Amino acid sequence: MFTLEIDGVAVAMTDADEAEAREIFDSEDFKADLAEFTTDGKPVWNGKSPFTIRPATEDEEDLFDDSLEADEDDEDEDGASVVFLVMVDQFDDEFDDEDE
């Protein structure tokens, strides 16, 4: 399992192997999502800070397992699961406007 850190904060993790984790976290779609998601009213990613991809800690692995038990629909098309470790509180206003 591998964790994505941004500015020293563990943001997301995956059960993919290292190469696949890098492919997922470095994808333009994933980066676009991170720039649109907010936590505490701020973007999860500012579009500039570098990513650190590292092996997950035991505590993170426990959180990952608990999260998958609660929601089994977080698999990407390759079968790897991705779980956010930060609370994503809302999407960018662009998504809110589409719902109206």
mmCIF file of N, CA and C in Angstrom:
data_model
loop_
_atom_site.group_PDB
_atom_site.id
_atom_site.type_symbol
_atom_site.label_atom_id
_atom_site.label_comp_id
_atom_site.label_asym_id
_atom_site.label_seq_id
_atom_site.Cartn_x
_atom_site.Cartn_y
_atom_site.Cartn_z
ATOM 1 N N MET A 1 0.842 -1.176 0.000
ATOM 2 C CA MET A 1 0.000 0.000 0.000
ATOM 3 C C MET A 1 0.888 1.240 0.000
ATOM 4 N N PHE A 2 0.396 2.273 -0.702
ATOM 5 C CA PHE A 2 1.170 3.498 -0.823
ATOM 6 C C PHE A 2 0.304 4.712 -0.520
ATOM 7 N N THR A 3 0.943 5.708 0.103
ATOM 8 C CA THR A 3 0.265 6.931 0.534
ATOM 9 C C THR A 3 0.790 8.115 -0.251
ATOM 10 N N LEU A 4 -0.135 9.011 -0.612
ATOM 11 C CA LEU A 4 0.198 10.272 -1.255
ATOM 12 C C LEU A 4 0.227 11.347 -0.188
ATOM 13 N N GLU A 5 1.358 12.040 -0.069
ATOM 14 C CA GLU A 5 1.492 13.178 0.841
ATOM 15 C C GLU A 5 1.628 14.447 0.029
ATOM 16 N N ILE A 6 0.976 15.497 0.505
ATOM 17 C CA ILE A 6 1.129 16.828 -0.075
ATOM 18 C C ILE A 6 1.431 17.773 1.074
ATOM 19 N N ASP A 7 2.541 18.481 0.998
ATOM 20 C CA ASP A 7 2.965 19.401 2.058
ATOM 21 C C ASP A 7 2.976 18.729 3.429
ATOM 22 N N GLY A 8 3.430 17.478 3.472
ATOM 23 C CA GLY A 8 3.554 16.757 4.730
ATOM 24 C C GLY A 8 2.264 16.167 5.264
ATOM 25 N N VAL A 9 1.156 16.298 4.518
ATOM 26 C CA VAL A 9 -0.137 15.768 4.951
ATOM 27 C C VAL A 9 -0.477 14.537 4.119
ATOM 28 N N ALA A 10 -0.792 13.444 4.791
ATOM 29 C CA ALA A 10 -1.240 12.234 4.099
ATOM 30 C C ALA A 10 -2.637 12.502 3.561
ATOM 31 N N VAL A 11 -2.768 12.486 2.229
ATOM 32 C CA VAL A 11 -4.021 12.876 1.577
ATOM 33 C C VAL A 11 -4.823 11.674 1.095
ATOM 34 N N ALA A 12 -4.162 10.714 0.483
ATOM 35 C CA ALA A 12 -4.853 9.555 -0.078
ATOM 36 C C ALA A 12 -3.915 8.365 -0.064
ATOM 37 N N MET A 13 -4.508 7.183 -0.211
ATOM 38 C CA MET A 13 -3.678 5.986 -0.317
ATOM 39 C C MET A 13 -4.356 4.972 -1.209
ATOM 40 N N THR A 14 -3.551 4.035 -1.674
ATOM 41 C CA THR A 14 -4.044 2.991 -2.565
ATOM 42 C C THR A 14 -3.416 1.657 -2.192
ATOM 43 N N ASP A 15 -4.132 0.605 -2.565
ATOM 44 C CA ASP A 15 -3.593 -0.731 -2.345
ATOM 45 C C ASP A 15 -2.843 -1.242 -3.570
ATOM 46 N N ALA A 16 -2.613 -0.360 -4.534
ATOM 47 C CA ALA A 16 -1.858 -0.712 -5.741
ATOM 48 C C ALA A 16 -0.380 -0.894 -5.399
ATOM 49 N N ASP A 17 0.351 -1.544 -6.312
ATOM 50 C CA ASP A 17 1.796 -1.623 -6.130
ATOM 51 C C ASP A 17 2.385 -0.240 -6.424
ATOM 52 N N GLU A 18 3.690 -0.088 -6.196
ATOM 53 C CA GLU A 18 4.299 1.243 -6.297
ATOM 54 C C GLU A 18 4.155 1.865 -7.685
ATOM 55 N N ALA A 19 4.403 1.111 -8.722
ATOM 56 C CA ALA A 19 4.305 1.657 -10.083
ATOM 57 C C ALA A 19 2.875 2.096 -10.388
ATOM 58 N N GLU A 20 1.924 1.281 -10.013
ATOM 59 C CA GLU A 20 0.517 1.600 -10.255
ATOM 60 C C GLU A 20 0.081 2.795 -9.408
ATOM 61 N N ALA A 21 0.563 2.871 -8.158
ATOM 62 C CA ALA A 21 0.245 4.003 -7.288
ATOM 63 C C ALA A 21 0.745 5.298 -7.907
ATOM 64 N N ARG A 22 1.952 5.283 -8.436
ATOM 65 C CA ARG A 22 2.498 6.488 -9.090
ATOM 66 C C ARG A 22 1.661 6.855 -10.312
ATOM 67 N N GLU A 23 1.243 5.849 -11.056
ATOM 68 C CA GLU A 23 0.421 6.102 -12.245
ATOM 69 C C GLU A 23 -0.923 6.743 -11.849
ATOM 70 N N ILE A 24 -1.542 6.228 -10.798
ATOM 71 C CA ILE A 24 -2.816 6.766 -10.328
ATOM 72 C C ILE A 24 -2.643 8.195 -9.825
ATOM 73 N N PHE A 25 -1.713 8.384 -8.887
ATOM 74 C CA PHE A 25 -1.552 9.687 -8.241
ATOM 75 C C PHE A 25 -0.995 10.756 -9.181
ATOM 76 N N ASP A 26 -0.231 10.358 -10.178
ATOM 77 C CA ASP A 26 0.329 11.316 -11.128
ATOM 78 C C ASP A 26 -0.574 11.587 -12.323
ATOM 79 N N SER A 27 -1.713 10.908 -12.404
ATOM 80 C CA SER A 27 -2.590 11.099 -13.557
ATOM 81 C C SER A 27 -3.217 12.498 -13.534
ATOM 82 N N GLU A 28 -3.441 13.033 -14.719
ATOM 83 C CA GLU A 28 -4.036 14.363 -14.835
ATOM 84 C C GLU A 28 -5.436 14.396 -14.235
ATOM 85 N N ASP A 29 -6.210 13.325 -14.400
ATOM 86 C CA ASP A 29 -7.559 13.273 -13.827
ATOM 87 C C ASP A 29 -7.522 13.343 -12.303
ATOM 88 N N PHE A 30 -6.620 12.594 -11.692
ATOM 89 C CA PHE A 30 -6.516 12.600 -10.233
ATOM 90 C C PHE A 30 -6.074 13.968 -9.740
ATOM 91 N N LYS A 31 -5.103 14.563 -10.412
ATOM 92 C CA LYS A 31 -4.637 15.895 -10.024
ATOM 93 C C LYS A 31 -5.747 16.932 -10.167
ATOM 94 N N ALA A 32 -6.539 16.826 -11.213
ATOM 95 C CA ALA A 32 -7.661 17.755 -11.413
ATOM 96 C C ALA A 32 -8.667 17.609 -10.272
ATOM 97 N N ASP A 33 -8.952 16.366 -9.878
ATOM 98 C CA ASP A 33 -9.860 16.148 -8.755
ATOM 99 C C ASP A 33 -9.314 16.769 -7.478
ATOM 100 N N LEU A 34 -8.029 16.559 -7.205
ATOM 101 C CA LEU A 34 -7.430 17.110 -5.982
ATOM 102 C C LEU A 34 -7.512 18.629 -5.945
ATOM 103 N N ALA A 35 -7.373 19.266 -7.098
ATOM 104 C CA ALA A 35 -7.441 20.726 -7.157
ATOM 105 C C ALA A 35 -8.877 21.222 -6.953
ATOM 106 N N GLU A 36 -9.875 20.382 -7.259
ATOM 107 C CA GLU A 36 -11.273 20.776 -7.116
ATOM 108 C C GLU A 36 -11.845 20.427 -5.748
ATOM 109 N N PHE A 37 -11.368 19.359 -5.127
ATOM 110 C CA PHE A 37 -11.851 18.968 -3.812
ATOM 111 C C PHE A 37 -11.373 19.963 -2.770
ATOM 112 N N THR A 38 -12.203 20.180 -1.739
ATOM 113 C CA THR A 38 -11.794 21.048 -0.644
ATOM 114 C C THR A 38 -11.876 20.306 0.677
ATOM 115 N N THR A 39 -11.064 20.760 1.614
ATOM 116 C CA THR A 39 -11.108 20.285 2.983
ATOM 117 C C THR A 39 -10.938 21.510 3.869
ATOM 118 N N ASP A 40 -11.822 21.676 4.815
ATOM 119 C CA ASP A 40 -11.853 22.884 5.655
ATOM 120 C C ASP A 40 -11.885 24.151 4.808
ATOM 121 N N GLY A 41 -12.582 24.092 3.680
ATOM 122 C CA GLY A 41 -12.751 25.257 2.822
ATOM 123 C C GLY A 41 -11.572 25.587 1.931
ATOM 124 N N LYS A 42 -10.532 24.784 1.978
ATOM 125 C CA LYS A 42 -9.331 25.034 1.165
ATOM 126 C C LYS A 42 -9.138 23.873 0.197
ATOM 127 N N PRO A 43 -8.560 24.148 -0.986
ATOM 128 C CA PRO A 43 -8.299 23.042 -1.929
ATOM 129 C C PRO A 43 -7.393 21.988 -1.290
ATOM 130 N N VAL A 44 -7.667 20.742 -1.604
ATOM 131 C CA VAL A 44 -6.821 19.655 -1.105
ATOM 132 C C VAL A 44 -5.409 19.810 -1.668
ATOM 133 N N TRP A 45 -5.324 20.267 -2.917
ATOM 134 C CA TRP A 45 -4.024 20.501 -3.565
ATOM 135 C C TRP A 45 -4.075 21.853 -4.254
ATOM 136 N N ASN A 46 -3.022 22.644 -4.088
ATOM 137 C CA ASN A 46 -2.983 23.985 -4.664
ATOM 138 C C ASN A 46 -2.517 24.006 -6.120
ATOM 139 N N GLY A 47 -2.262 22.855 -6.676
ATOM 140 C CA GLY A 47 -1.824 22.777 -8.064
ATOM 141 C C GLY A 47 -0.326 22.979 -8.242
ATOM 142 N N LYS A 48 0.378 23.256 -7.163
ATOM 143 C CA LYS A 48 1.814 23.532 -7.255
ATOM 144 C C LYS A 48 2.672 22.642 -6.365
ATOM 145 N N SER A 49 2.191 22.334 -5.186
ATOM 146 C CA SER A 49 2.996 21.572 -4.230
ATOM 147 C C SER A 49 3.334 20.195 -4.792
ATOM 148 N N PRO A 50 4.572 19.761 -4.576
ATOM 149 C CA PRO A 50 4.966 18.445 -5.080
ATOM 150 C C PRO A 50 4.302 17.325 -4.290
ATOM 151 N N PHE A 51 4.150 16.198 -4.949
ATOM 152 C CA PHE A 51 3.603 14.998 -4.337
ATOM 153 C C PHE A 51 4.744 14.132 -3.818
ATOM 154 N N THR A 52 4.505 13.496 -2.679
ATOM 155 C CA THR A 52 5.397 12.472 -2.166
ATOM 156 C C THR A 52 4.588 11.185 -2.097
ATOM 157 N N ILE A 53 5.090 10.147 -2.722
ATOM 158 C CA ILE A 53 4.428 8.845 -2.689
ATOM 159 C C ILE A 53 5.341 7.921 -1.903
ATOM 160 N N ARG A 54 4.810 7.390 -0.811
ATOM 161 C CA ARG A 54 5.623 6.581 0.102
ATOM 162 C C ARG A 54 4.839 5.368 0.567
ATOM 163 N N PRO A 55 5.532 4.368 1.114
ATOM 164 C CA PRO A 55 4.807 3.226 1.677
ATOM 165 C C PRO A 55 3.886 3.700 2.811
ATOM 166 N N ALA A 56 2.725 3.097 2.905
ATOM 167 C CA ALA A 56 1.769 3.447 3.953
ATOM 168 C C ALA A 56 2.245 2.942 5.311
ATOM 169 N N THR A 57 1.876 3.683 6.349
ATOM 170 C CA THR A 57 2.157 3.236 7.713
ATOM 171 C C THR A 57 1.102 2.214 8.130
ATOM 172 N N GLU A 58 1.357 1.518 9.231
ATOM 173 C CA GLU A 58 0.383 0.544 9.738
ATOM 174 C C GLU A 58 -0.934 1.222 10.101
ATOM 175 N N ASP A 59 -0.867 2.403 10.712
ATOM 176 C CA ASP A 59 -2.085 3.132 11.066
ATOM 177 C C ASP A 59 -2.880 3.511 9.825
ATOM 178 N N GLU A 60 -2.197 3.943 8.772
ATOM 179 C CA GLU A 60 -2.875 4.286 7.519
ATOM 180 C C GLU A 60 -3.517 3.051 6.894
ATOM 181 N N GLU A 61 -2.824 1.932 6.958
ATOM 182 C CA GLU A 61 -3.386 0.691 6.424
ATOM 183 C C GLU A 61 -4.666 0.309 7.165
ATOM 184 N N ASP A 62 -4.690 0.529 8.487
ATOM 185 C CA ASP A 62 -5.896 0.242 9.271
ATOM 186 C C ASP A 62 -7.035 1.170 8.836
ATOM 187 N N LEU A 63 -6.746 2.451 8.651
ATOM 188 C CA LEU A 63 -7.764 3.395 8.173
ATOM 189 C C LEU A 63 -8.282 2.988 6.804
ATOM 190 N N PHE A 64 -7.382 2.567 5.950
ATOM 191 C CA PHE A 64 -7.744 2.128 4.601
ATOM 192 C C PHE A 64 -8.714 0.952 4.669
ATOM 193 N N ASP A 65 -8.362 -0.048 5.466
ATOM 194 C CA ASP A 65 -9.210 -1.232 5.600
ATOM 195 C C ASP A 65 -10.580 -0.868 6.157
ATOM 196 N N ASP A 66 -10.608 0.003 7.174
ATOM 197 C CA ASP A 66 -11.879 0.435 7.757
ATOM 198 C C ASP A 66 -12.731 1.166 6.729
ATOM 199 N N SER A 67 -12.099 1.995 5.916
ATOM 200 C CA SER A 67 -12.824 2.760 4.908
ATOM 201 C C SER A 67 -13.404 1.852 3.838
ATOM 202 N N LEU A 68 -12.646 0.864 3.409
ATOM 203 C CA LEU A 68 -13.143 -0.064 2.391
ATOM 204 C C LEU A 68 -14.315 -0.886 2.894
ATOM 205 N N GLU A 69 -14.298 -1.211 4.163
ATOM 206 C CA GLU A 69 -15.422 -1.950 4.730
ATOM 207 C C GLU A 69 -16.688 -1.104 4.683
ATOM 208 N N ALA A 70 -16.538 0.218 4.872
ATOM 209 C CA ALA A 70 -17.688 1.117 4.879
ATOM 210 C C ALA A 70 -18.186 1.428 3.469
ATOM 211 N N ASP A 71 -17.278 1.464 2.478
ATOM 212 C CA ASP A 71 -17.666 1.816 1.105
ATOM 213 C C ASP A 71 -16.847 0.995 0.131
ATOM 214 N N GLU A 72 -17.477 0.042 -0.513
ATOM 215 C CA GLU A 72 -16.769 -0.872 -1.400
ATOM 216 C C GLU A 72 -16.765 -0.411 -2.847
ATOM 217 N N ASP A 73 -17.121 0.855 -3.141
ATOM 218 C CA ASP A 73 -17.216 1.347 -4.519
ATOM 219 C C ASP A 73 -16.064 2.266 -4.918
ATOM 220 N N ASP A 74 -14.915 2.207 -4.258
ATOM 221 C CA ASP A 74 -13.807 3.116 -4.525
ATOM 222 C C ASP A 74 -12.720 2.503 -5.390
ATOM 223 N N GLU A 75 -13.040 1.520 -6.223
ATOM 224 C CA GLU A 75 -12.035 0.902 -7.067
ATOM 225 C C GLU A 75 -11.927 1.638 -8.381
ATOM 226 N N ASP A 76 -10.694 1.812 -8.878
ATOM 227 C CA ASP A 76 -10.529 2.394 -10.205
ATOM 228 C C ASP A 76 -10.711 1.289 -11.244
ATOM 229 N N GLU A 77 -10.622 1.639 -12.522
ATOM 230 C CA GLU A 77 -10.890 0.665 -13.577
ATOM 231 C C GLU A 77 -9.908 -0.505 -13.583
ATOM 232 N N ASP A 78 -8.759 -0.383 -12.947
ATOM 233 C CA ASP A 78 -7.776 -1.459 -12.908
ATOM 234 C C ASP A 78 -7.941 -2.353 -11.681
ATOM 235 N N GLY A 79 -8.881 -2.026 -10.801
ATOM 236 C CA GLY A 79 -9.109 -2.823 -9.621
ATOM 237 C C GLY A 79 -8.417 -2.331 -8.377
ATOM 238 N N ALA A 80 -7.565 -1.333 -8.468
ATOM 239 C CA ALA A 80 -6.905 -0.780 -7.288
ATOM 240 C C ALA A 80 -7.881 0.156 -6.580
ATOM 241 N N SER A 81 -7.872 0.125 -5.271
ATOM 242 C CA SER A 81 -8.728 1.007 -4.483
ATOM 243 C C SER A 81 -7.950 2.235 -4.057
ATOM 244 N N VAL A 82 -8.639 3.378 -4.018
ATOM 245 C CA VAL A 82 -8.063 4.632 -3.551
ATOM 246 C C VAL A 82 -8.970 5.168 -2.456
ATOM 247 N N VAL A 83 -8.372 5.538 -1.320
ATOM 248 C CA VAL A 83 -9.111 6.069 -0.184
ATOM 249 C C VAL A 83 -8.488 7.400 0.196
ATOM 250 N N PHE A 84 -9.346 8.406 0.416
ATOM 251 C CA PHE A 84 -8.853 9.697 0.887
ATOM 252 C C PHE A 84 -8.681 9.643 2.398
ATOM 253 N N LEU A 85 -7.569 10.191 2.868
ATOM 254 C CA LEU A 85 -7.263 10.226 4.293
ATOM 255 C C LEU A 85 -7.616 11.569 4.905
ATOM 256 N N VAL A 86 -8.028 12.524 4.080
ATOM 257 C CA VAL A 86 -8.514 13.813 4.563
ATOM 258 C C VAL A 86 -10.004 13.865 4.280
ATOM 259 N N MET A 87 -10.727 14.598 5.090
ATOM 260 C CA MET A 87 -12.162 14.750 4.886
ATOM 261 C C MET A 87 -12.378 15.741 3.745
ATOM 262 N N VAL A 88 -12.961 15.263 2.664
ATOM 263 C CA VAL A 88 -13.277 16.114 1.524
ATOM 264 C C VAL A 88 -14.668 16.669 1.783
ATOM 265 N N ASP A 89 -14.741 18.030 2.001
ATOM 266 C CA ASP A 89 -16.018 18.572 2.418
ATOM 267 C C ASP A 89 -16.887 19.087 1.285
ATOM 268 N N GLN A 90 -16.310 19.389 0.160
ATOM 269 C CA GLN A 90 -17.147 19.818 -0.968
ATOM 270 C C GLN A 90 -16.327 19.893 -2.231
ATOM 271 N N PHE A 91 -17.037 19.893 -3.341
ATOM 272 C CA PHE A 91 -16.419 20.090 -4.634
ATOM 273 C C PHE A 91 -16.380 21.581 -4.925
ATOM 274 N N ASP A 92 -15.609 21.958 -5.913
ATOM 275 C CA ASP A 92 -15.578 23.326 -6.406
ATOM 276 C C ASP A 92 -16.998 23.764 -6.774
ATOM 277 N N ASP A 93 -17.275 25.056 -6.733
ATOM 278 C CA ASP A 93 -18.605 25.597 -7.063
ATOM 279 C C ASP A 93 -19.082 25.150 -8.437
ATOM 280 N N GLU A 94 -18.174 24.858 -9.350
ATOM 281 C CA GLU A 94 -18.532 24.406 -10.699
ATOM 282 C C GLU A 94 -19.458 23.198 -10.636
ATOM 283 N N PHE A 95 -19.199 22.271 -9.696
ATOM 284 C CA PHE A 95 -20.034 21.092 -9.561
ATOM 285 C C PHE A 95 -21.381 21.454 -8.947
ATOM 286 N N ASP A 96 -21.408 22.398 -7.998
ATOM 287 C CA ASP A 96 -22.667 22.821 -7.375
ATOM 288 C C ASP A 96 -23.588 23.452 -8.392
ATOM 289 N N ASP A 97 -23.052 24.252 -9.308
ATOM 290 C CA ASP A 97 -23.856 24.929 -10.323
ATOM 291 C C ASP A 97 -24.499 23.943 -11.273
ATOM 292 N N GLU A 98 -23.842 22.826 -11.544
ATOM 293 C CA GLU A 98 -24.389 21.833 -12.479
ATOM 294 C C GLU A 98 -25.626 21.150 -11.910
ATOM 295 N N ASP A 99 -25.732 21.093 -10.582
ATOM 296 C CA ASP A 99 -26.853 20.417 -9.949
ATOM 297 C C ASP A 99 -28.116 21.267 -9.925
ATOM 298 N N GLU A 100 -27.990 22.576 -10.128
ATOM 299 C CA GLU A 100 -29.146 23.477 -10.033
ATOM 300 C C GLU A 100 -29.961 23.479 -11.290
#
